[in-house]
XYZ file of C-alpha atoms in Angstrom:
717
model
C 202.899 57.489 183.667
C 204.410 61.015 184.567
C 207.619 59.170 185.931
C 207.948 56.952 183.140
C 207.837 60.295 180.774
C 210.002 62.058 183.142
C 212.618 58.999 183.060
C 212.480 58.968 179.125
C 213.303 62.223 179.566
C 216.136 62.292 181.752
C 217.491 59.360 179.713
C 217.406 61.574 176.452
C 218.989 64.620 177.959
C 221.881 62.539 179.428
C 222.867 60.768 176.360
C 225.488 62.101 174.370
C 224.007 63.035 170.794
C 226.921 61.786 169.048
C 227.055 58.476 170.931
C 228.094 55.481 168.567
C 229.199 52.133 169.112
C 233.010 51.221 168.300
C 233.222 48.462 166.414
C 236.194 45.961 166.262
C 238.285 43.691 168.119
C 241.962 45.193 167.445
C 245.182 43.725 167.966
C 247.278 45.359 170.819
C 250.463 45.728 168.389
C 248.623 48.073 165.876
C 246.912 50.356 168.132
C 248.742 53.353 167.314
C 248.612 52.947 163.775
C 244.715 52.134 163.657
C 242.981 53.537 166.697
C 244.806 55.314 169.150
C 244.281 59.053 168.039
C 240.541 57.946 167.840
C 240.703 56.351 171.313
C 241.884 59.524 173.054
C 239.039 61.355 171.537
C 236.578 59.166 173.238
C 238.458 59.465 176.513
C 241.817 57.303 176.523
C 244.374 58.850 178.712
C 247.300 56.020 178.357
C 249.786 56.017 175.655
C 250.059 52.962 173.365
C 253.370 52.086 175.537
C 251.329 51.720 178.334
C 248.910 49.638 176.971
C 251.199 47.281 175.034
C 255.369 47.111 175.331
C 257.302 44.488 174.816
C 260.172 45.865 177.065
C 258.109 47.420 180.096
C 255.151 46.334 181.828
C 252.345 47.550 180.359
C 248.279 46.675 180.528
C 248.824 43.566 178.700
C 250.645 41.879 181.441
C 247.744 41.838 183.880
C 245.271 40.121 181.152
C 245.278 36.693 181.386
C 243.721 33.978 179.305
C 242.203 31.598 182.133
C 241.778 27.658 181.444
C 241.694 28.304 177.808
C 238.066 29.642 177.346
C 237.705 32.584 179.330
C 239.752 36.005 180.281
C 240.638 37.231 183.899
C 242.734 40.438 185.104
C 245.854 40.179 187.825
C 244.397 42.922 190.468
C 247.014 42.625 193.523
C 250.337 42.628 193.478
C 249.974 38.945 194.962
C 249.023 37.727 192.031
C 244.948 37.866 192.753
C 242.852 37.082 189.830
C 239.306 38.013 188.861
C 237.422 36.482 186.355
C 233.516 35.278 185.988
C 231.800 32.922 188.153
C 230.915 30.876 185.371
C 234.381 30.859 184.218
C 235.432 29.256 187.689
C 232.565 27.324 187.902
C 233.952 23.707 186.717
C 237.042 24.246 189.267
C 234.610 25.431 192.083
C 232.421 22.479 191.303
C 235.084 19.978 191.518
C 236.083 21.404 194.530
C 232.553 20.853 196.292
C 231.072 18.090 197.623
C 227.245 17.645 199.112
C 228.623 17.940 202.468
C 230.726 20.670 201.642
C 229.139 22.578 198.627
C 231.130 25.799 198.013
C 229.072 26.305 194.737
C 225.944 26.496 196.716
C 227.470 28.254 199.635
C 230.024 30.317 198.492
C 233.515 30.403 199.856
C 236.106 33.080 201.002
C 239.949 31.970 202.165
C 240.615 33.667 205.448
C 244.517 33.323 204.403
C 246.515 32.150 201.558
C 247.048 28.813 203.483
C 243.256 28.523 203.113
C 243.306 28.839 199.231
C 241.877 25.752 197.591
C 243.602 23.759 194.556
C 241.779 21.620 192.353
C 243.050 18.416 191.080
C 242.151 18.964 187.518
C 244.068 21.186 184.934
C 243.634 24.862 185.776
C 245.897 27.517 184.238
C 246.466 31.046 183.291
C 248.125 32.155 180.175
C 250.043 35.707 179.860
C 250.793 37.063 176.776
C 254.166 38.075 175.996
C 254.528 39.087 172.245
C 253.176 39.012 169.013
C 254.456 39.305 165.381
C 253.782 39.179 161.781
C 254.935 36.159 159.838
C 252.619 36.472 156.926
C 255.139 37.073 154.212
C 257.361 34.053 155.679
C 254.294 31.454 155.383
C 252.735 32.624 152.312
C 256.007 32.324 150.614
C 255.912 28.567 150.883
C 252.498 28.675 149.110
C 251.142 28.689 145.635
C 247.550 28.928 144.014
C 247.698 25.364 142.455
C 248.065 23.749 145.950
C 244.779 21.759 147.238
C 243.905 22.690 150.368
C 245.256 19.676 151.862
C 248.672 20.644 150.406
C 248.358 24.324 151.479
C 247.521 22.883 155.176
C 250.316 20.546 155.255
C 253.010 23.567 153.947
C 251.368 26.050 156.592
C 251.770 23.244 159.532
C 255.269 22.585 158.666
C 256.392 26.182 158.522
C 254.427 26.991 161.685
C 256.043 23.928 163.432
C 259.439 25.897 162.647
C 258.351 29.425 163.909
C 257.121 27.627 167.363
C 260.181 25.763 167.905
C 262.456 28.961 166.886
C 260.499 31.032 169.561
C 259.649 28.730 172.500
C 263.131 29.061 174.123
C 263.646 25.447 174.793
C 260.104 24.984 176.100
C 260.080 28.116 178.496
C 256.895 29.510 176.126
C 254.243 28.437 174.447
C 254.138 29.779 171.105
C 250.968 29.746 168.951
C 250.812 30.611 165.326
C 247.316 32.012 164.152
C 245.753 32.601 160.556
C 243.585 35.632 160.354
C 241.460 37.167 157.351
C 240.826 33.404 156.415
C 244.620 32.512 155.789
C 245.514 35.984 154.031
C 247.719 36.719 157.303
C 249.545 34.926 159.718
C 251.049 35.941 163.124
C 252.748 34.345 165.814
C 252.063 34.727 169.469
C 254.110 33.527 172.600
C 252.832 32.972 176.034
C 253.679 32.096 179.313
C 251.507 29.428 181.172
C 251.288 29.136 184.978
C 249.522 25.968 186.665
C 249.305 26.516 190.088
C 246.083 28.487 190.262
C 244.205 28.201 193.472
C 240.242 29.298 194.483
C 240.530 32.207 196.901
C 236.741 32.855 196.832
C 233.604 32.860 195.047
C 230.099 34.340 195.923
C 226.905 31.863 196.640
C 225.416 30.413 193.716
C 222.315 32.358 194.568
C 224.154 35.699 193.674
C 226.798 34.240 191.217
C 223.771 32.700 189.060
C 221.183 34.786 189.773
C 218.750 34.860 187.126
C 219.821 31.846 186.028
C 218.659 30.916 182.448
C 215.668 33.055 182.443
C 218.009 36.224 182.756
C 220.794 34.769 180.675
C 221.681 37.140 177.852
C 218.675 39.456 179.059
C 218.612 42.899 180.323
C 218.009 44.543 183.048
C 220.533 41.814 184.843
C 221.321 41.745 188.608
C 224.099 39.185 188.643
C 227.315 38.654 190.706
C 229.136 36.885 188.012
C 232.632 36.690 189.317
C 235.106 34.469 191.286
C 238.514 35.051 192.555
C 241.733 32.765 191.959
C 245.562 33.438 193.000
C 248.379 32.573 190.695
C 251.174 30.760 192.064
C 254.933 30.336 190.993
C 258.053 28.959 192.300
C 260.784 31.120 194.620
C 262.004 32.847 191.507
C 258.776 33.703 189.690
C 258.766 30.568 187.335
C 255.717 28.430 186.448
C 255.574 25.610 188.501
C 253.334 22.512 189.247
C 251.556 22.792 192.328
C 253.695 22.497 195.770
C 252.953 23.821 198.812
C 256.369 25.577 198.769
C 255.005 27.760 195.802
C 254.749 31.428 196.461
C 251.947 33.924 195.060
C 253.098 35.231 191.683
C 254.506 39.009 191.972
C 253.297 39.959 188.334
C 254.816 42.623 186.128
C 251.569 44.915 186.301
C 248.281 44.544 188.066
C 245.000 47.038 187.845
C 244.069 49.368 190.191
C 240.704 49.330 190.900
C 238.314 52.620 190.695
C 235.629 53.236 192.972
C 234.009 56.226 191.539
C 231.637 54.298 189.107
C 230.362 54.805 186.034
C 227.935 57.019 183.880
C 226.279 57.733 180.415
C 228.876 58.212 177.576
C 232.344 57.464 180.083
C 234.816 55.828 177.929
C 234.967 52.288 178.497
C 238.019 49.749 177.205
C 238.127 46.001 177.313
C 241.021 43.721 177.059
C 240.242 39.911 176.585
C 240.622 36.634 174.738
C 237.387 36.702 172.367
C 236.577 33.158 171.194
C 235.239 33.430 167.782
C 233.449 35.632 165.182
C 232.264 35.016 161.955
C 232.077 38.578 160.558
C 233.275 37.564 157.218
C 230.643 34.471 156.847
C 228.998 34.409 153.556
C 225.222 34.414 153.027
C 224.661 31.063 152.299
C 226.720 30.199 155.224
C 224.205 32.445 157.642
C 220.968 30.721 155.582
C 222.802 27.430 156.553
C 223.058 28.199 160.465
C 219.789 29.867 160.881
C 217.766 27.148 158.847
C 219.539 23.989 159.454
C 222.582 23.843 161.855
C 221.396 26.393 164.550
C 217.597 24.717 165.156
C 219.025 21.367 165.284
C 221.807 22.317 168.190
C 218.593 24.065 169.919
C 216.651 21.088 170.113
C 219.366 18.738 170.773
C 220.815 20.798 173.624
C 217.356 21.394 175.126
C 216.902 17.532 174.986
C 220.140 16.966 176.984
C 219.157 19.707 179.637
C 215.956 18.267 179.859
C 217.851 14.805 180.648
C 220.014 16.225 183.367
C 217.626 18.578 184.982
C 215.532 15.335 185.828
C 218.202 13.991 187.622
C 219.586 17.188 189.078
C 216.263 18.070 191.042
C 216.873 14.556 192.883
C 219.768 15.361 195.228
C 222.398 18.047 195.753
C 224.878 15.196 194.884
C 223.437 14.542 191.673
C 223.201 18.338 190.729
C 227.000 18.517 191.493
C 227.320 15.327 188.982
C 225.756 17.706 186.138
C 226.362 21.337 187.174
C 228.988 22.142 185.041
C 227.569 20.507 181.904
C 224.462 21.803 182.424
C 225.363 25.295 183.127
C 227.541 25.297 179.667
C 224.646 23.537 177.450
C 222.176 25.852 178.560
C 224.470 29.060 177.842
C 225.008 27.940 174.250
C 221.226 26.894 174.128
C 219.869 30.063 174.905
C 222.399 31.887 172.388
C 221.800 29.773 169.509
C 218.424 30.465 169.641
C 218.831 34.024 170.057
C 221.065 33.729 166.803
C 218.353 32.121 164.991
C 215.819 35.413 166.091
C 218.384 37.988 165.755
C 219.950 36.861 162.075
C 216.161 36.432 160.828
C 214.831 39.326 162.427
C 217.500 41.977 160.913
C 217.593 39.839 157.264
C 221.391 39.578 157.952
C 221.781 37.030 155.099
C 220.047 39.577 152.576
C 222.611 41.955 153.615
C 225.246 39.966 152.976
C 223.919 38.284 149.657
C 223.719 42.107 148.408
C 227.251 42.956 149.420
C 228.084 39.351 147.557
C 226.523 40.341 144.375
C 228.098 43.310 144.338
C 231.540 41.495 144.886
C 230.368 38.798 142.137
C 230.168 42.053 139.435
C 233.602 43.162 140.342
C 235.222 39.492 140.480
C 233.978 39.103 137.215
C 235.587 42.005 135.450
C 237.931 41.198 132.940
C 240.800 42.124 135.069
C 239.591 40.217 137.998
C 238.019 37.163 136.411
C 240.557 34.722 136.383
C 241.297 34.889 140.397
C 238.036 35.609 141.585
C 235.291 34.698 139.094
C 234.197 31.441 140.657
C 234.556 32.467 144.137
C 230.954 33.447 145.020
C 229.807 30.109 142.963
C 231.839 27.893 144.970
C 231.007 29.229 148.133
C 227.247 29.032 147.284
C 227.637 25.132 145.986
C 229.514 23.882 149.073
C 226.700 25.548 151.258
C 223.837 23.849 149.125
C 225.630 20.413 149.525
C 226.111 20.465 153.168
C 222.890 22.234 154.460
C 221.199 18.837 155.192
C 224.626 17.570 156.816
C 225.011 20.384 159.047
C 221.582 19.711 160.797
C 222.431 15.853 161.039
C 225.802 17.247 162.534
C 224.282 19.176 165.087
C 221.805 16.735 166.359
C 224.969 14.573 166.853
C 227.287 17.104 168.275
C 224.545 17.763 171.034
C 224.080 13.943 171.634
C 228.214 13.966 172.077
C 228.275 16.724 174.322
C 225.468 15.670 176.466
C 225.848 12.062 176.780
C 229.277 10.688 177.963
C 228.294 7.433 176.756
C 227.847 8.587 173.065
C 231.443 9.449 172.478
C 233.041 6.334 174.526
C 234.371 5.223 171.418
C 236.515 7.915 171.020
C 237.433 8.191 174.936
C 237.613 5.227 176.890
C 236.951 2.695 174.121
C 239.849 4.137 172.182
C 242.205 3.820 175.331
C 240.943 -0.015 175.529
C 241.455 -0.647 171.901
C 245.182 0.605 172.012
C 245.735 -1.500 175.384
C 244.810 -4.616 173.727
C 247.343 -3.917 170.778
C 250.332 -3.299 172.733
C 252.896 -5.531 174.491
C 253.179 -6.297 178.242
C 255.565 -3.476 178.983
C 253.556 -0.948 177.523
C 250.244 -2.392 179.384
C 251.760 -1.950 182.217
C 252.513 1.687 181.836
C 248.833 2.401 180.307
C 246.815 0.496 182.971
C 247.226 3.524 185.910
C 246.437 6.297 183.617
C 243.016 4.132 181.837
C 242.155 3.549 185.871
C 242.615 7.207 186.790
C 240.654 8.427 183.525
C 237.774 5.649 184.359
C 237.410 6.608 187.954
C 237.222 10.311 186.779
C 234.548 9.406 184.066
C 232.341 7.262 186.847
C 232.705 10.503 189.010
C 231.103 12.475 186.414
C 228.110 10.207 185.358
C 225.260 8.565 186.485
C 224.187 5.610 184.942
C 220.218 6.168 185.092
C 220.655 9.650 183.721
C 223.078 8.501 181.006
C 220.646 5.900 179.638
C 217.874 8.086 179.674
C 219.824 11.111 178.100
C 221.148 8.623 175.250
C 217.938 7.154 174.527
C 216.060 10.496 174.207
C 219.015 11.807 171.765
C 218.975 8.900 169.735
C 215.293 9.272 169.259
C 215.657 12.762 168.447
C 218.319 12.086 165.535
C 216.656 9.354 164.429
C 213.326 11.231 163.606
C 214.599 14.291 162.815
C 217.726 14.275 160.682
C 215.439 13.355 157.813
C 217.590 14.807 154.796
C 220.939 13.158 155.402
C 221.498 9.229 155.825
C 221.694 8.574 159.973
C 223.983 6.163 161.367
C 223.293 2.451 160.207
C 222.924 0.949 163.346
C 220.690 3.835 164.753
C 218.651 3.470 161.863
C 218.355 -0.543 161.895
C 217.568 -0.345 165.993
C 214.922 2.632 165.460
C 213.158 0.734 162.738
C 213.090 -2.403 164.730
C 211.892 -0.488 167.739
C 209.567 2.149 166.474
C 212.398 4.606 167.315
C 212.092 3.811 170.983
C 215.651 3.323 172.070
C 215.267 2.868 175.867
C 215.111 -0.827 175.982
C 218.406 -1.204 173.564
C 220.202 1.351 175.368
C 219.371 0.108 178.829
C 220.275 -3.201 177.783
C 222.954 -2.254 175.759
C 224.945 -0.145 178.700
C 224.104 -2.999 181.515
C 226.229 -5.700 179.239
C 228.643 -3.278 178.351
C 232.400 -3.389 179.535
C 231.932 0.369 179.980
C 228.840 0.090 182.491
C 231.476 0.299 185.582
C 234.934 0.438 187.070
C 235.272 -3.244 188.022
C 234.490 -4.106 184.448
C 237.025 -1.772 183.060
C 239.631 -2.988 185.716
C 238.643 -6.679 184.856
C 239.289 -5.960 181.146
C 242.604 -4.671 181.840
C 243.533 -7.721 183.693
C 242.529 -9.895 180.681
C 242.249 -7.598 177.599
C 240.366 -9.547 174.906
C 239.904 -7.573 171.404
C 236.704 -9.848 170.528
C 235.071 -9.110 173.616
C 235.941 -5.335 172.832
C 234.895 -5.412 169.139
C 231.442 -7.153 169.752
C 230.520 -4.930 172.715
C 226.928 -3.795 171.624
C 227.574 -0.300 172.785
C 231.058 0.095 171.747
C 229.902 -0.660 168.092
C 226.740 2.030 168.633
C 229.215 4.584 169.600
C 231.593 4.130 166.911
C 228.783 3.858 164.388
C 227.836 7.573 165.219
C 231.390 8.735 165.244
C 231.900 7.272 161.831
C 228.455 8.679 160.422
C 229.689 12.028 161.774
C 232.951 11.982 160.287
C 232.139 10.485 157.046
C 231.798 12.789 153.646
C 231.118 12.012 150.243
C 233.762 12.605 147.588
C 231.422 15.390 145.997
C 231.592 17.032 149.513
C 235.175 16.803 150.146
C 235.770 18.065 146.510
C 233.222 20.898 147.488
C 235.217 21.664 150.819
C 238.359 22.083 148.912
C 236.875 24.616 146.476
C 235.282 26.416 149.436
C 238.413 26.787 151.505
C 240.338 28.566 148.631
C 237.497 30.691 147.797
C 236.765 31.655 151.132
C 239.905 33.096 151.167
C 239.666 34.686 147.947
C 236.458 36.150 149.226
C 237.920 38.008 151.827
C 241.013 38.882 149.876
C 238.982 40.244 147.074
C 236.491 42.342 149.498
C 239.413 43.959 151.121
C 241.109 44.690 147.707
C 237.937 46.208 146.361
C 237.046 47.745 149.371
C 233.748 46.650 149.219
C 233.642 45.078 152.672
C 234.108 47.668 155.332
C 235.368 45.281 158.148
C 239.144 46.560 158.915
C 239.831 43.764 161.554
C 240.225 39.824 161.439
C 237.640 37.554 163.087
C 238.262 36.784 166.826
C 239.943 33.317 167.306
C 241.237 33.433 171.079
C 244.085 36.059 170.608
C 244.379 38.794 172.722
C 242.244 41.692 171.347
C 241.321 45.448 172.437
C 237.564 46.804 172.069
C 236.590 50.509 173.414
C 233.518 52.265 173.578
C 231.563 53.921 175.910
C 228.951 53.378 178.893
C 225.703 53.573 176.933
C 222.186 52.839 178.003
C 219.354 51.170 176.284
C 215.854 52.712 175.681
C 214.084 53.084 178.933
C 212.791 49.622 180.506
C 210.122 49.628 183.304
C 211.592 46.378 184.399
C 214.700 48.364 185.722
C 214.248 50.563 188.596
C 217.288 52.907 187.438
C 217.019 56.485 186.708
C 218.670 55.622 183.345
C 218.890 52.346 181.570
C 222.532 51.424 181.672
C 222.865 50.316 185.048
C 221.011 48.111 187.800
C 220.566 48.095 191.449
C 220.349 46.145 194.290
C 216.824 47.241 195.040
C 216.262 45.888 191.507
C 217.588 42.509 192.384
C 215.696 42.293 195.716
C 212.319 43.146 193.404
C 213.375 40.178 191.362
C 213.688 37.775 194.656
C 211.282 34.846 194.711
C 211.969 32.519 197.964
C 213.298 28.850 197.270
C 213.238 29.996 193.650
C 216.284 28.213 192.006
C 217.033 31.052 189.728
C 215.749 34.007 191.979
C 216.460 33.133 195.672
C 218.807 35.534 197.423
C 220.411 34.999 200.802
C 218.413 36.378 203.796
C 221.486 38.712 204.423
C 221.320 40.484 201.102
C 217.476 41.366 201.983
C 218.341 42.589 205.392
C 221.462 44.713 204.144
C 219.400 46.276 201.402
C 216.603 47.094 203.544
C 219.179 49.076 205.770
C 220.877 50.257 202.899
C 223.715 48.589 204.210
C 226.319 49.466 201.303
C 229.192 50.860 203.036
C 231.987 52.447 200.953
C 230.510 50.784 197.698
C 227.368 52.994 197.587
C 226.895 55.447 194.674
C 226.670 58.909 194.901
C 222.946 58.352 194.233
C 222.739 56.478 197.368
C 221.855 52.950 195.805
C 224.273 50.075 195.126
C 224.957 49.336 191.400
C 224.755 45.850 190.698
C 225.663 45.832 186.574
C 225.973 48.208 183.856
C 226.012 48.469 180.023
C 228.717 49.450 177.663
C 228.724 49.417 173.970
C 232.151 47.375 173.501
C 232.517 44.633 170.923
C 232.803 41.269 172.172
C 231.946 37.827 172.086
C 232.262 34.209 173.894
C 235.940 34.177 175.537
C 235.672 37.869 176.823
C 234.016 36.546 179.917
C 235.838 37.966 182.578
C 237.443 40.749 180.557
C 238.285 43.897 182.552
C 236.105 47.023 181.764
C 238.632 49.644 182.184
C 238.113 53.399 182.320
C 240.641 55.844 180.359
C 243.313 55.708 182.995
C 243.469 51.655 182.549
C 241.464 51.220 186.198
C 239.193 48.347 186.839
C 235.601 49.680 186.525
C 234.035 46.180 186.182
C 233.948 42.846 184.496
C 232.145 41.851 181.375
C 229.889 38.714 181.223
C 227.600 38.697 179.098
C 226.017 40.380 175.840
C 222.338 41.185 175.163
C 219.824 39.016 173.255
C 218.318 41.896 171.089
C 222.121 41.868 169.512
C 222.632 38.238 169.656
C 223.855 38.224 165.950
C 226.980 39.950 166.952
C 229.289 37.268 166.325
C 228.344 37.827 162.348
C 227.157 41.462 162.237
C 228.243 44.216 164.623
C 224.770 46.345 165.180
C 225.741 49.951 166.153
C 222.494 50.476 167.901
C 221.716 47.448 170.018
C 225.136 45.509 170.695
C 225.843 46.071 174.418
C 227.976 44.362 176.710
C 226.844 43.520 180.381
C 229.229 43.929 183.070
C 229.178 43.492 186.839
C 229.993 46.818 188.443
C 233.456 46.589 190.505
C 231.754 48.300 193.509
C 229.122 45.501 193.736
C 232.229 43.131 193.522
C 233.696 44.506 196.284
C 230.612 45.020 198.436
C 229.541 40.828 198.122
C 233.512 40.403 199.280
C 233.812 42.886 202.130
C 230.511 43.616 203.443
C 228.236 40.722 202.623
C 230.858 37.824 202.981
C 233.267 39.608 205.508
C 236.371 38.916 203.293
C 238.137 42.564 203.795
C 241.362 40.730 204.011
C 240.758 40.102 200.316
C 239.757 43.644 199.382
C 242.647 44.665 200.949
C 244.999 43.577 198.858
C 244.095 45.466 196.052
C 244.941 49.353 194.969
C 241.599 51.251 195.410
C 241.266 54.525 193.703
C 238.540 57.177 193.766
């Protein structure tokens, strides 16, 4: 007890009394205007030009979007890329076989020739510049437009802007709306498609803690992997070729070995995927009571089906490893969202804000424009609550069962194939065969049958407030909602049950055979029901789109809302804060609860356990305190640490930087206590969980013996 009291006292003394979390995901082009002075007070040493410059190299040139869904950073003059283990997971799984399982065993290229290129798409996206086109686009719109007409006008202008700025295809240009369509900006990117695996730790380190520790603190995970960007001899993007050379980037991040302490400045740049900080109260209620519970239940049903077969062999584990990991991540996230949003009464606080807004909106000078906003929003959610539950059961069926969506994938291709002429079929056939071959590599028929039958039963029995797909209703009624026999028979007899059957169909295409395929009919029935909307919902959705846009505009105009930044939408943002502990936790052996150690990881070790096993070498090295040059000054090896940065999904793999722009860690998770963070930022509880860069280097150099990789980097202390 004395030790616990002493730890609490030390933590209290070390924590700056003025510490606060800095909310916001900020555009780089507005740093000077909005945040730079505040960031300097917190510990930033860089100028705005050193962070974001169009004409000179800057921090932005070292930050890339990784494969469209994560963030990564360039950390050497030869294009070395660092991201999370779970961000590289798909590519690593693809490169793995049962006999040479890179996911399970880890891998480090001894030289550049040994770096591995996955066949499927893998790319990194560099941010070049951005600009405001709000006035240009909004000038094409008027309040009398329907949402469909508005969208059409916006898209037409966007197409022109993208064409004007892509320099004949050299760049990818994306125009995004912000503040729910009240502002528009275009972003210019350059994509590099030759990206090769350099190295990855074994899964026992990269996923240490598994689903149990996911979104939890204290954490002890080596969530990182490494790749390299290649270009042609002139440094331009190029398709994979042996003759390509490592990219020489405009800027790369130096790596700082000094470690972190409570109160240190921490800045994160990355591509946060989506937040909903402006979401209305009734939208939050819909998610908590209807959408997310269905999501959680559907995801768990799919996970249980996959897990049953993954445990049978390493080969089957590889088939479903990526899909299972992705499903499990969001399964726990959505349950955490339900718990956090309920616990903190987020909908109630939003409703109070909307009541103030409604009073302001119905003042004589505002009524014509804003008077019906809240009523229209609430009507839409009232009409769609049960549909949202229905749709989420179907969404999880589509995400966990490859066969459920076959009407939209392989079935759609075959349907087109039957309707075109012989010349077109000749060009389509190899592509369909390639797609089908990959499809059957990624599925195991017995598992697919079980997963789909279980998902159909869940959907038929739980989606009770909104009409389910007619075929599902009929099959369920005839079989007491046991779909096993129907699914087994339908798949066995289907065109889609084997590659050979698909090839035979390509030789003799038959529209009637396709149209009477029981499984094809079932998949299309599900998809049709998912996409269907009543006229009443269509009208309410149109009114909602306009009203939500006006709600955001009015909250900003009236200053009733206090959010100054737009929601995340996969565009490059900067967030800043500090290294910041959580209250003392007896599960963490650290002196202050803002970091974890290798000792703590070893204490979690369970031999043979899928989530908490460790390589014997780690146990031996920890026993000898063999931490090399990466030990902290306290003598331990720090594994993960906490900051209070404002991040979300898509920031996975983002660099955590000190005030000089040097790499100190990699962001990889948030904490379950603040899982409402996508909707409302909690200044007390919100934390970002990061891998300490010194632990990353220790795993590479000391544990894996790949010092050649570390030698590429610029290390500072």
